[in-house]
Amino acid sequence: RRLTFPAKALVKGHEPRSGVLSDRFLEQVLDLRFQRMSRYFRVDRITSTDQFARICTLEYTFDKLGAV
């Protein structure tokens, strides 16, 4: 089971991000370096748009709360 997601990600490839998940939109509300979440995730290696959206939500929330 733990190898299923990485295998599917390799086959599926990188999903294009558009709309609210595009860099042009995100840079208006987030630091695209993901200074907080990059401690926990390799953001540049995320291929799933759903996972990327969750990480963006966490980054935004941590930023607004001033959490580490």
PDB file of C-alpha atoms in Angstrom:
ATOM      1  CA  ARG A   1       0.000   0.000   0.000  1.00  0.00           C
ATOM      2  CA  ARG A   2       2.750   2.502   0.823  1.00  0.00           C
ATOM      3  CA  LEU A   3       4.240   2.042  -2.647  1.00  0.00           C
ATOM      4  CA  THR A   4       0.931   2.366  -4.496  1.00  0.00           C
ATOM      5  CA  PHE A   5       0.765   6.170  -4.496  1.00  0.00           C
ATOM      6  CA  PRO A   6       4.364   6.732  -5.676  1.00  0.00           C
ATOM      7  CA  ALA A   7       3.899   4.143  -8.432  1.00  0.00           C
ATOM      8  CA  LYS A   8       0.688   5.791  -9.625  1.00  0.00           C
ATOM      9  CA  ALA A   9       2.358   9.201  -9.510  1.00  0.00           C
ATOM     10  CA  LEU A  10       5.189   7.951 -11.743  1.00  0.00           C
ATOM     11  CA  VAL A  11       2.754   6.577 -14.289  1.00  0.00           C
ATOM     12  CA  LYS A  12       0.427   9.551 -14.176  1.00  0.00           C
ATOM     13  CA  GLY A  13       3.140  12.199 -14.206  1.00  0.00           C
ATOM     14  CA  HIS A  14       2.931  15.803 -13.083  1.00  0.00           C
ATOM     15  CA  GLU A  15      -0.573  17.296 -13.152  1.00  0.00           C
ATOM     16  CA  PRO A  16      -0.688  20.846 -14.533  1.00  0.00           C
ATOM     17  CA  ARG A  17      -1.803  23.449 -12.009  1.00  0.00           C
ATOM     18  CA  SER A  18      -4.162  26.113 -13.251  1.00  0.00           C
ATOM     19  CA  GLY A  19      -6.704  28.542 -11.857  1.00  0.00           C
ATOM     20  CA  VAL A  20      -6.274  29.296  -8.178  1.00  0.00           C
ATOM     21  CA  LEU A  21      -3.307  26.904  -7.944  1.00  0.00           C
ATOM     22  CA  SER A  22      -1.305  28.634 -10.672  1.00  0.00           C
ATOM     23  CA  ASP A  23       1.883  30.379  -9.593  1.00  0.00           C
ATOM     24  CA  ARG A  24       0.568  33.717 -10.840  1.00  0.00           C
ATOM     25  CA  PHE A  25      -2.413  33.530  -8.480  1.00  0.00           C
ATOM     26  CA  LEU A  26      -0.631  31.940  -5.524  1.00  0.00           C
ATOM     27  CA  GLU A  27       2.183  34.483  -5.439  1.00  0.00           C
ATOM     28  CA  GLN A  28      -0.405  37.103  -4.525  1.00  0.00           C
ATOM     29  CA  VAL A  29      -1.267  35.344  -1.263  1.00  0.00           C
ATOM     30  CA  LEU A  30       1.668  33.015  -0.509  1.00  0.00           C
ATOM     31  CA  ASP A  31       5.424  33.029  -0.501  1.00  0.00           C
ATOM     32  CA  LEU A  32       6.057  30.427  -3.209  1.00  0.00           C
ATOM     33  CA  ARG A  33       9.183  29.259  -1.390  1.00  0.00           C
ATOM     34  CA  PHE A  34       6.829  27.601   1.154  1.00  0.00           C
ATOM     35  CA  GLN A  35       9.140  28.447   4.013  1.00  0.00           C
ATOM     36  CA  ARG A  36       7.022  26.668   6.622  1.00  0.00           C
ATOM     37  CA  MET A  37       5.786  23.620   4.723  1.00  0.00           C
ATOM     38  CA  SER A  38       9.130  22.936   3.034  1.00  0.00           C
ATOM     39  CA  ARG A  39      10.298  21.766   6.452  1.00  0.00           C
ATOM     40  CA  TYR A  40       7.805  18.907   6.241  1.00  0.00           C
ATOM     41  CA  PHE A  41       7.297  18.317   2.508  1.00  0.00           C
ATOM     42  CA  ARG A  42       9.344  18.408  -0.666  1.00  0.00           C
ATOM     43  CA  VAL A  43       6.913  20.803  -2.297  1.00  0.00           C
ATOM     44  CA  ASP A  44       8.757  20.799  -5.626  1.00  0.00           C
ATOM     45  CA  ARG A  45       8.204  17.030  -5.890  1.00  0.00           C
ATOM     46  CA  ILE A  46       4.432  17.071  -5.321  1.00  0.00           C
ATOM     47  CA  THR A  47       2.667  15.802  -8.447  1.00  0.00           C
ATOM     48  CA  SER A  48      -0.915  15.662  -7.202  1.00  0.00           C
ATOM     49  CA  THR A  49      -2.930  18.880  -7.406  1.00  0.00           C
ATOM     50  CA  ASP A  50      -4.997  17.748  -4.423  1.00  0.00           C
ATOM     51  CA  GLN A  51      -1.906  17.329  -2.250  1.00  0.00           C
ATOM     52  CA  PHE A  52      -0.479  20.613  -3.494  1.00  0.00           C
ATOM     53  CA  ALA A  53      -3.737  22.392  -2.622  1.00  0.00           C
ATOM     54  CA  ARG A  54      -3.633  20.953   0.896  1.00  0.00           C
ATOM     55  CA  ILE A  55      -0.054  22.099   1.371  1.00  0.00           C
ATOM     56  CA  CYS A  56      -1.009  25.584   0.140  1.00  0.00           C
ATOM     57  CA  THR A  57      -3.844  25.661   2.659  1.00  0.00           C
ATOM     58  CA  LEU A  58      -1.498  24.669   5.471  1.00  0.00           C
ATOM     59  CA  GLU A  59       1.096  27.261   4.417  1.00  0.00           C
ATOM     60  CA  TYR A  60      -1.543  29.991   4.291  1.00  0.00           C
ATOM     61  CA  THR A  61      -3.001  28.980   7.673  1.00  0.00           C
ATOM     62  CA  PHE A  62       0.392  28.779   9.380  1.00  0.00           C
ATOM     63  CA  ASP A  63       1.310  32.154   7.888  1.00  0.00           C
ATOM     64  CA  LYS A  64      -1.864  33.836   9.127  1.00  0.00           C
ATOM     65  CA  LEU A  65      -1.609  32.277  12.591  1.00  0.00           C
ATOM     66  CA  GLY A  66       2.087  33.051  12.862  1.00  0.00           C
ATOM     67  CA  ALA A  67       2.800  29.406  13.633  1.00  0.00           C
ATOM     68  CA  VAL A  68       6.200  27.822  13.090  1.00  0.00           C
TER      69      VAL A  68
END
